[in-house]
XYZ file of C-alpha atoms in Angstrom:
584
model
C -33.160 -22.118 49.344
C -36.175 -24.176 48.413
C -37.316 -25.195 44.636
C -40.552 -22.703 44.871
C -38.134 -19.600 45.609
C -35.736 -20.770 42.919
C -38.262 -20.920 40.462
C -39.455 -17.277 41.253
C -35.922 -16.138 41.098
C -35.412 -17.605 37.782
C -38.578 -16.325 36.327
C -37.991 -12.749 37.519
C -34.312 -13.045 36.200
C -35.795 -13.409 32.567
C -36.548 -9.795 32.369
C -33.457 -8.943 33.752
C -31.266 -11.173 31.488
C -32.667 -9.266 28.599
C -31.258 -6.071 29.492
C -34.243 -4.231 31.025
C -32.888 -4.691 34.587
C -30.989 -1.653 36.141
C -27.472 -1.909 36.913
C -28.133 -1.241 40.599
C -25.287 -1.311 43.502
C -24.634 -4.751 44.439
C -24.231 -5.092 47.994
C -23.823 -8.882 48.524
C -22.230 -8.585 51.869
C -25.647 -9.204 53.266
C -26.379 -12.201 50.930
C -23.390 -14.431 50.955
C -25.240 -17.089 48.816
C -25.620 -14.536 46.195
C -21.819 -14.839 45.082
C -22.509 -17.956 44.101
C -25.263 -16.774 41.570
C -25.016 -15.302 38.170
C -25.337 -11.793 38.033
C -29.130 -11.522 36.502
C -29.978 -13.936 39.070
C -28.237 -12.027 42.181
C -29.954 -8.707 40.860
C -33.347 -10.851 40.911
C -32.737 -11.710 44.309
C -31.891 -8.427 45.785
C -35.147 -7.071 44.100
C -37.124 -9.785 45.706
C -35.493 -9.291 49.209
C -35.286 -5.509 49.281
C -38.419 -3.146 49.394
C -39.378 -1.883 45.880
C -39.895 1.590 47.005
C -36.238 1.667 48.168
C -34.753 0.194 45.018
C -36.674 2.840 42.907
C -35.693 5.771 45.324
C -32.191 4.544 44.871
C -32.609 5.186 40.936
C -34.174 8.459 41.132
C -31.454 9.475 43.627
C -28.748 8.440 41.373
C -29.962 9.719 38.300
C -30.517 13.172 39.942
C -27.079 13.320 41.351
C -25.483 12.501 38.259
C -27.203 15.037 36.400
C -25.294 18.202 36.076
C -21.991 16.581 36.902
C -21.967 14.362 33.851
C -25.121 15.095 31.913
C -28.445 16.782 31.932
C -31.162 14.883 33.705
C -33.209 12.506 31.421
C -35.914 10.069 31.985
C -37.091 7.712 29.437
C -35.163 9.432 26.841
C -36.550 12.744 27.197
C -35.067 15.920 28.800
C -36.606 16.926 32.406
C -37.447 20.432 32.066
C -38.139 21.378 35.754
C -34.451 20.994 36.396
C -34.645 23.001 39.675
C -38.023 22.312 41.338
C -37.776 18.361 40.552
C -34.576 17.506 42.518
C -35.903 19.754 45.607
C -39.100 17.835 45.300
C -37.489 14.413 45.885
C -34.877 15.519 48.183
C -37.565 16.634 50.695
C -39.167 13.297 50.286
C -35.918 11.287 50.754
C -36.175 10.212 46.952
C -39.170 8.053 47.491
C -41.347 7.565 44.477
C -44.389 9.631 44.315
C -46.545 7.965 42.155
C -46.375 4.484 42.874
C -46.477 1.714 45.675
C -45.662 -1.979 45.997
C -48.676 -2.907 43.821
C -47.544 -0.527 40.898
C -48.738 2.847 39.662
C -51.249 4.406 41.831
C -54.525 5.873 40.668
C -53.346 9.604 40.524
C -50.988 8.474 37.663
C -54.307 8.002 35.416
C -55.708 11.466 36.830
C -52.543 13.053 35.529
C -52.536 11.362 32.269
C -56.190 12.514 31.520
C -55.364 16.006 32.381
C -52.435 16.054 29.941
C -54.450 14.510 27.329
C -57.062 17.826 27.778
C -53.927 20.315 28.103
C -54.625 21.577 24.350
C -58.151 22.940 25.821
C -56.016 25.300 27.725
C -54.724 27.306 24.526
C -50.977 27.713 24.014
C -50.024 24.468 25.452
C -49.782 20.958 24.014
C -50.129 17.568 25.619
C -47.003 16.258 23.904
C -44.603 18.994 25.855
C -45.420 16.880 29.138
C -43.929 13.608 28.125
C -47.605 12.167 27.583
C -46.154 9.539 24.829
C -43.411 8.432 26.996
C -45.691 8.065 30.032
C -48.411 6.208 28.173
C -45.763 3.624 26.911
C -43.907 3.208 30.097
C -47.546 2.557 31.848
C -48.401 0.003 29.280
C -45.052 -1.853 29.961
C -44.834 -1.475 33.607
C -48.542 -2.792 34.046
C -48.061 -5.653 31.860
C -44.916 -6.817 33.954
C -46.865 -6.467 37.027
C -49.780 -8.408 35.494
C -47.948 -11.035 34.101
C -45.151 -12.207 36.649
C -45.154 -9.607 39.319
C -41.928 -8.235 37.819
C -40.569 -4.880 39.572
C -37.957 -3.393 37.244
C -37.033 -0.383 39.255
C -35.238 1.720 36.454
C -38.734 1.768 34.711
C -40.513 2.636 37.492
C -37.953 5.580 38.453
C -38.187 6.900 34.813
C -41.900 6.863 34.968
C -41.933 8.683 38.411
C -39.453 11.348 37.026
C -41.551 11.803 34.076
C -44.734 12.155 36.098
C -43.206 14.480 38.479
C -41.702 16.602 35.659
C -45.097 16.633 33.697
C -47.193 17.887 36.779
C -44.373 20.737 37.571
C -44.126 21.996 34.029
C -47.531 21.993 33.150
C -48.868 23.560 36.221
C -46.248 26.276 35.807
C -47.661 26.933 32.258
C -51.170 27.000 33.596
C -50.028 29.458 36.153
C -47.570 31.751 34.578
C -47.565 31.050 30.757
C -45.309 28.943 28.763
C -43.425 31.831 27.211
C -41.604 34.531 29.086
C -42.591 37.587 27.211
C -39.542 39.339 28.325
C -37.539 37.346 25.933
C -39.555 38.275 22.792
C -39.894 42.058 23.617
C -38.007 44.127 26.457
C -41.010 46.553 26.814
C -43.183 43.731 27.859
C -43.072 43.214 31.540
C -44.840 40.300 32.842
C -46.355 39.836 36.089
C -45.801 36.148 36.146
C -47.076 34.403 38.963
C -44.942 32.241 41.180
C -45.587 29.434 43.532
C -43.948 26.463 45.120
C -44.902 23.724 43.003
C -43.362 20.909 44.662
C -45.541 21.947 47.638
C -48.205 21.931 45.354
C -47.707 18.495 43.955
C -47.091 17.256 47.750
C -50.474 18.614 48.625
C -52.168 17.253 45.187
C -50.628 13.741 46.072
C -51.764 13.766 49.637
C -55.322 14.599 48.625
C -55.380 12.631 45.524
C -56.662 16.012 43.816
C -54.258 15.892 40.687
C -56.515 17.276 38.091
C -58.284 19.607 40.461
C -55.138 20.903 41.733
C -53.960 21.664 38.141
C -57.484 23.584 37.371
C -57.030 26.021 40.357
C -53.496 27.284 38.644
C -55.289 28.788 35.321
C -56.539 32.370 35.628
C -59.820 32.356 37.409
C -61.502 35.205 35.802
C -64.362 35.120 33.767
C -62.910 36.564 30.464
C -60.289 33.834 30.466
C -62.820 31.081 30.632
C -65.103 32.622 27.978
C -62.004 32.850 25.587
C -61.030 29.363 26.385
C -64.805 28.379 25.265
C -64.340 30.330 22.335
C -61.279 28.587 21.123
C -63.097 25.221 21.696
C -65.872 26.449 19.380
C -63.370 27.873 16.722
C -61.600 24.768 16.749
C -64.764 22.704 15.975
C -65.494 25.055 13.219
C -61.797 24.593 11.929
C -62.214 20.967 12.069
C -65.467 20.772 9.992
C -63.723 22.842 7.377
C -63.871 26.391 8.470
C -66.199 28.930 6.694
C -66.591 30.161 3.183
C -64.425 32.726 1.480
C -66.292 35.958 0.564
C -65.013 36.832 -3.102
C -63.655 40.008 -4.101
C -66.114 42.315 -6.060
C -67.773 45.768 -5.318
C -68.922 47.049 -2.023
C -72.307 45.838 -1.026
C -74.876 47.508 1.058
C -78.651 47.028 2.134
C -80.857 46.487 -0.753
C -77.980 44.930 -3.049
C -78.302 41.494 -4.386
C -75.556 39.282 -5.139
C -74.359 35.570 -5.165
C -71.635 36.578 -2.382
C -74.373 37.550 0.190
C -75.237 34.028 0.443
C -71.724 33.282 1.169
C -71.660 36.141 3.619
C -74.734 34.920 5.702
C -72.745 31.430 5.856
C -69.642 33.021 7.147
C -71.646 34.855 9.915
C -73.599 31.894 10.911
C -70.371 30.032 11.430
C -68.687 32.894 13.091
C -71.570 32.829 15.489
C -72.924 36.304 14.518
C -75.985 35.104 12.947
C -78.547 32.352 13.668
C -80.100 29.942 11.615
C -80.504 31.204 7.832
C -84.345 31.668 7.149
C -84.282 34.694 4.824
C -86.573 34.395 1.731
C -83.807 35.663 -0.612
C -80.443 34.450 0.800
C -78.605 36.635 -1.847
C -80.097 39.776 -0.645
C -78.572 42.049 1.724
C -81.437 43.041 3.733
C -81.721 45.089 6.862
C -81.332 42.096 9.444
C -78.043 41.207 7.541
C -77.134 44.634 7.745
C -77.549 44.529 11.555
C -75.262 41.638 11.814
C -72.659 42.658 9.594
C -72.493 46.180 11.758
C -72.025 43.599 14.846
C -69.295 41.955 12.935
C -67.558 45.192 11.876
C -67.943 46.265 15.625
C -66.304 43.174 17.211
C -63.518 43.314 14.665
C -62.578 47.019 15.348
C -64.098 48.195 12.066
C -66.348 51.342 11.488
C -69.821 49.584 11.927
C -71.100 50.864 8.756
C -73.043 47.785 7.581
C -71.487 47.826 4.193
C -69.438 44.807 2.859
C -66.453 46.812 1.905
C -63.001 45.725 1.185
C -61.538 45.993 4.922
C -64.782 44.078 5.990
C -64.060 41.531 3.572
C -60.605 41.023 4.650
C -61.685 40.312 8.400
C -64.350 37.960 7.121
C -61.813 35.994 5.087
C -59.267 35.440 7.857
C -59.443 31.454 8.320
C -61.199 29.750 11.082
C -57.257 28.249 11.597
C -55.938 31.734 12.177
C -58.643 32.783 14.738
C -57.702 29.671 16.688
C -54.174 30.715 16.769
C -55.197 34.177 17.811
C -57.126 32.829 20.684
C -54.283 30.278 21.945
C -51.876 33.439 21.709
C -54.329 35.582 23.965
C -55.026 32.705 26.324
C -51.317 32.496 27.022
C -51.049 36.532 27.265
C -53.733 36.119 30.106
C -51.594 33.806 32.087
C -48.679 36.762 32.256
C -51.324 38.617 34.412
C -51.531 38.898 38.006
C -53.565 36.307 39.440
C -55.418 39.184 41.294
C -56.343 42.188 39.086
C -57.865 43.996 41.800
C -61.372 44.528 42.836
C -61.206 47.830 41.101
C -59.025 48.097 38.474
C -58.205 49.673 35.037
C -57.456 47.963 31.951
C -55.991 49.401 28.758
C -56.154 47.088 25.718
C -53.509 48.549 23.446
C -54.295 46.601 20.448
C -58.128 47.753 20.889
C -57.377 51.399 21.531
C -59.798 50.795 24.634
C -59.596 51.476 28.466
C -62.175 49.943 30.651
C -62.470 50.225 34.491
C -63.768 47.216 36.054
C -65.289 46.623 39.369
C -65.888 43.005 40.503
C -65.543 41.707 36.915
C -68.130 44.337 35.598
C -67.350 47.327 33.445
C -68.249 50.493 35.121
C -66.506 52.854 32.584
C -65.200 52.532 29.161
C -63.863 54.850 26.758
C -61.702 55.186 23.683
C -57.619 55.849 23.816
C -54.848 56.919 21.749
C -51.846 54.773 21.993
C -47.996 54.738 20.484
C -47.190 54.493 17.211
C -45.491 51.038 16.226
C -42.040 52.746 16.496
C -43.099 54.571 19.777
C -44.867 51.457 21.007
C -46.922 51.435 24.146
C -45.132 49.222 26.643
C -47.033 46.229 28.284
C -46.986 46.085 32.114
C -48.987 46.501 35.385
C -48.672 48.937 37.939
C -50.279 50.754 40.722
C -51.963 54.355 40.241
C -51.724 56.616 43.488
C -52.264 60.088 42.339
C -53.527 62.367 39.428
C -52.497 66.002 38.426
C -54.715 68.574 37.394
C -53.274 71.138 35.011
C -49.929 69.396 34.702
C -46.851 70.730 33.344
C -45.207 68.833 30.515
C -41.457 68.465 30.735
C -40.839 67.682 27.145
C -38.733 64.606 26.829
C -35.152 65.036 25.267
C -35.881 62.709 22.304
C -38.797 64.615 21.382
C -37.356 68.185 21.989
C -34.462 67.746 19.504
C -36.370 65.854 16.784
C -39.791 67.714 16.924
C -39.485 70.978 18.640
C -35.785 72.062 17.688
C -36.590 71.892 14.039
C -39.710 74.509 14.603
C -37.579 76.716 16.784
C -34.787 76.913 14.115
C -37.354 78.000 11.562
C -39.551 80.314 14.021
C -37.918 81.479 17.407
C -41.441 82.511 18.384
C -42.425 78.887 18.294
C -42.140 78.422 22.273
C -44.180 81.444 22.927
C -46.819 80.300 20.752
C -46.812 76.793 22.305
C -46.947 78.377 26.191
C -43.274 76.640 26.399
C -40.633 77.879 28.407
C -36.774 76.964 28.259
C -34.428 75.846 31.321
C -30.798 75.528 31.633
C -30.951 71.586 32.462
C -32.740 69.105 34.259
C -32.136 69.710 37.964
C -35.012 70.927 40.025
C -33.490 74.334 40.795
C -32.070 75.409 37.216
C -33.048 78.846 36.010
C -35.301 79.828 33.189
C -33.408 81.340 30.104
C -34.487 83.648 27.542
C -34.983 81.734 24.259
C -34.069 84.728 22.520
C -30.559 84.540 23.915
C -29.807 80.885 22.390
C -28.529 80.703 18.885
C -30.872 77.984 17.805
C -29.166 77.751 14.487
C -25.997 76.241 16.050
C -28.076 73.810 18.355
C -28.243 70.037 17.111
C -29.348 66.970 18.345
C -25.984 65.863 19.836
C -25.678 69.216 21.958
C -28.936 69.785 23.583
C -28.456 70.760 27.250
C -32.080 72.561 27.445
C -35.016 71.439 29.178
C -38.285 72.430 27.620
C -41.435 72.987 29.675
C -44.895 73.558 28.462
C -47.116 75.503 30.830
C -50.505 74.141 32.117
C -53.444 75.336 29.785
C -56.096 74.229 27.297
C -53.218 73.748 24.655
C -50.926 71.410 26.809
C -50.223 68.123 25.277
C -51.047 66.459 28.366
C -54.637 68.094 28.461
C -56.036 69.134 31.807
C -55.489 66.070 34.066
C -52.602 63.100 33.983
C -53.168 59.716 35.962
C -49.822 58.687 37.568
C -48.250 55.212 38.038
C -44.361 55.731 38.158
C -42.783 53.089 35.914
C -39.356 52.619 34.196
C -40.989 53.660 30.967
C -42.404 57.028 31.936
C -45.817 56.185 30.614
C -48.979 57.466 31.978
C -52.704 58.036 31.104
C -53.418 61.777 30.205
C -56.111 64.145 28.426
C -55.375 65.835 24.928
C -56.380 68.720 23.075
C -56.381 66.515 20.078
C -60.134 65.450 20.478
C -60.702 64.261 16.640
C -58.054 61.564 16.871
C -60.802 59.499 19.095
C -62.989 59.518 16.010
C -60.506 57.395 13.990
C -60.935 53.515 14.094
C -57.283 53.008 14.402
C -55.621 55.393 17.124
C -52.124 54.865 17.441
C -50.535 58.364 17.285
C -48.717 58.988 20.687
C -45.280 58.600 21.598
C -46.163 55.914 23.922
C -48.410 57.416 26.617
C -51.896 56.466 26.608
C -54.178 59.851 25.787
C -57.740 59.231 27.151
C -61.245 60.209 25.729
C -63.018 60.887 29.260
C -60.475 62.239 31.671
C -63.058 64.085 34.073
C -65.179 61.051 34.128
C -62.195 58.891 34.929
C -61.029 61.301 37.548
C -64.376 61.612 39.178
C -64.846 57.615 39.360
C -61.366 57.442 40.900
C -61.938 60.128 43.464
C -65.597 59.221 44.436
C -64.537 58.351 47.853
C -62.847 61.595 48.651
C -65.642 63.806 50.000
C -63.347 66.530 48.746
C -63.589 65.843 45.017
C -66.721 65.769 42.575
C -67.133 66.537 39.206
C -67.704 70.278 40.064
C -64.743 70.665 42.193
C -62.448 69.070 39.425
C -63.901 71.545 36.756
C -63.168 74.342 39.171
C -59.584 73.186 39.774
C -58.912 72.831 35.947
C -60.255 76.233 35.426
C -57.432 77.660 37.855
C -54.642 76.745 35.524
C -52.547 76.038 38.753
C -50.868 72.743 38.656
C -51.994 70.460 41.606
C -51.459 66.921 42.584
C -54.420 64.963 44.174
C -53.767 61.435 45.988
C -56.222 58.927 45.199
C -58.024 57.765 48.096
C -56.938 54.170 47.461
C -54.255 52.895 45.075
C -55.842 51.506 42.026
C -54.401 48.671 39.725
C -53.211 49.782 36.226
C -53.061 46.751 33.704
C -51.660 47.687 30.233
C -52.508 44.800 28.051
C -51.934 43.683 24.363
C -54.867 41.555 23.349
C -55.659 41.043 19.866
C -58.706 38.652 20.964
C -60.999 38.675 23.971
C -64.075 38.368 25.886
C -66.134 41.322 26.636
C -68.167 41.283 29.991
C -71.166 39.770 28.086
C -69.163 36.926 26.549
C -68.825 38.594 23.164
C -65.676 37.575 21.352
C -63.531 40.375 19.952
C -60.863 40.442 17.766
C -58.376 42.868 16.521
C -55.583 43.808 14.186
C -51.790 43.053 15.435
C -50.760 46.634 15.115
C -47.337 45.821 16.698
C -46.465 42.775 14.968
C -46.467 40.713 18.179
C -48.533 37.750 17.372
C -46.002 35.936 15.206
C -43.377 35.890 17.244
C -45.129 34.406 20.327
C -46.779 31.835 18.083
C -43.248 30.518 16.897
C -42.304 30.582 20.651
C -45.568 28.682 21.488
C -44.589 26.170 18.833
C -40.872 25.462 20.250
C -40.035 22.706 22.607
C -40.940 24.097 26.375
C -37.791 25.914 28.051
C -36.672 24.744 31.282
C -38.295 26.118 34.490
C -36.968 26.904 37.950
């Protein structure tokens, strides 16, 4: 060995001698002279002679193979969350490093780091969950090593590669399908979480040098998601500046009233985006223009739009900007639980808003009020496909409703069934016989022994109204008409047993059957008057999405907020603040 090579070996060995070098497998049979060198010198010689990619690949392989046998897979002292996808990704590439070459970390590393730094803009995800600090620290060290003496420390390079790969896979999965599995929070929440081969996505992103661009394509593509994300950025900015003023308690104020709190109201509405620059001659006067603005605020917060500054309106005005930020983050997360394609024509029921909207090409073509389940009979969240509707439906009273609500009336008044146009059958099988309710000793029937099926006949008093819209699901939930029309005038409309009562059933049926020449509004009305049950298939199946959004963007970009009627925001917020779960 000449003097120049010896000097280079010893300069590299300085780093290895301090303990920063990995304990690689020594194969000194290929280098007999190495047996005469101290261990650090031998390590340096092997690193000098062998291809750096080969050494890093060896470290990646040994770490992955050891994981699950001895301990969980870690890199840089941090757990690897993509415990299934990451090993498969490296196995397909024979463990070669993905993020570096002989010269050091590649340009795509900086692209990923920049994307991770901006992760909080997506709402519900945090840069720290994707090893950002550890990656940045390793990058500084590795680049310093390369710049100073050209040192290659395989362990460091392997750790960086594993962290970067895990960061991409986990962040990508969170953008695509959400950070939290809602079914772990509530069993009646069924998510249509979007799946993908993230290892293949990463391969393609690396090959095209499109890391940030690839990640951007994984987020929900709908306009509503983008507008909600913009609202998050705005509310964060307001919160960072100190938020908005608190409106003090006091008597209700209406147009024409004069009070110091009106000036605070103006500033609150301005910062919330409801009111432009304040140029009123008297800022303490609740004038006509301010009344209109207050009505708009009340409307987009689910309040009765009276234009009066009353106690419920004060309560919504005084929800802090920080709380609104959290609410926006939660609902951005809920967006990611939806199918990527909602359908060209689809139905959305927002349970928290008591509202149904039919959308076509991301435009609302029909909207109406709905009644949803009480908190103890909460309407479930899921997506399904509507295939038919039923005109003049029978209502087979669910057993739990029959024993809890119908049976007590029966015991007091045997004529109750006839008054409600109901019949009794001896069981739930299709061919069971109707029985005369007068032959049953109802006083001896209780909730534990109730072998009967109660059916309400079609008619104006039927609990399902004149039309029901069917999408078969494990919850037995559907949309239907109702004879209880006054409930639609309430601001809060959670009165059902879980199904969704809709305000405009004829309009919805007409829209869904518009491509069937046999059906229009007149033929639907004639069929309803016949009081005979009739199933009508839809010309084309329609996706239905039952959602629970406490914040969302309207078609025109207006941001709406609603109360958390089922108390589902707090558990989700807690889950988002926890360390990220492992992904497959």
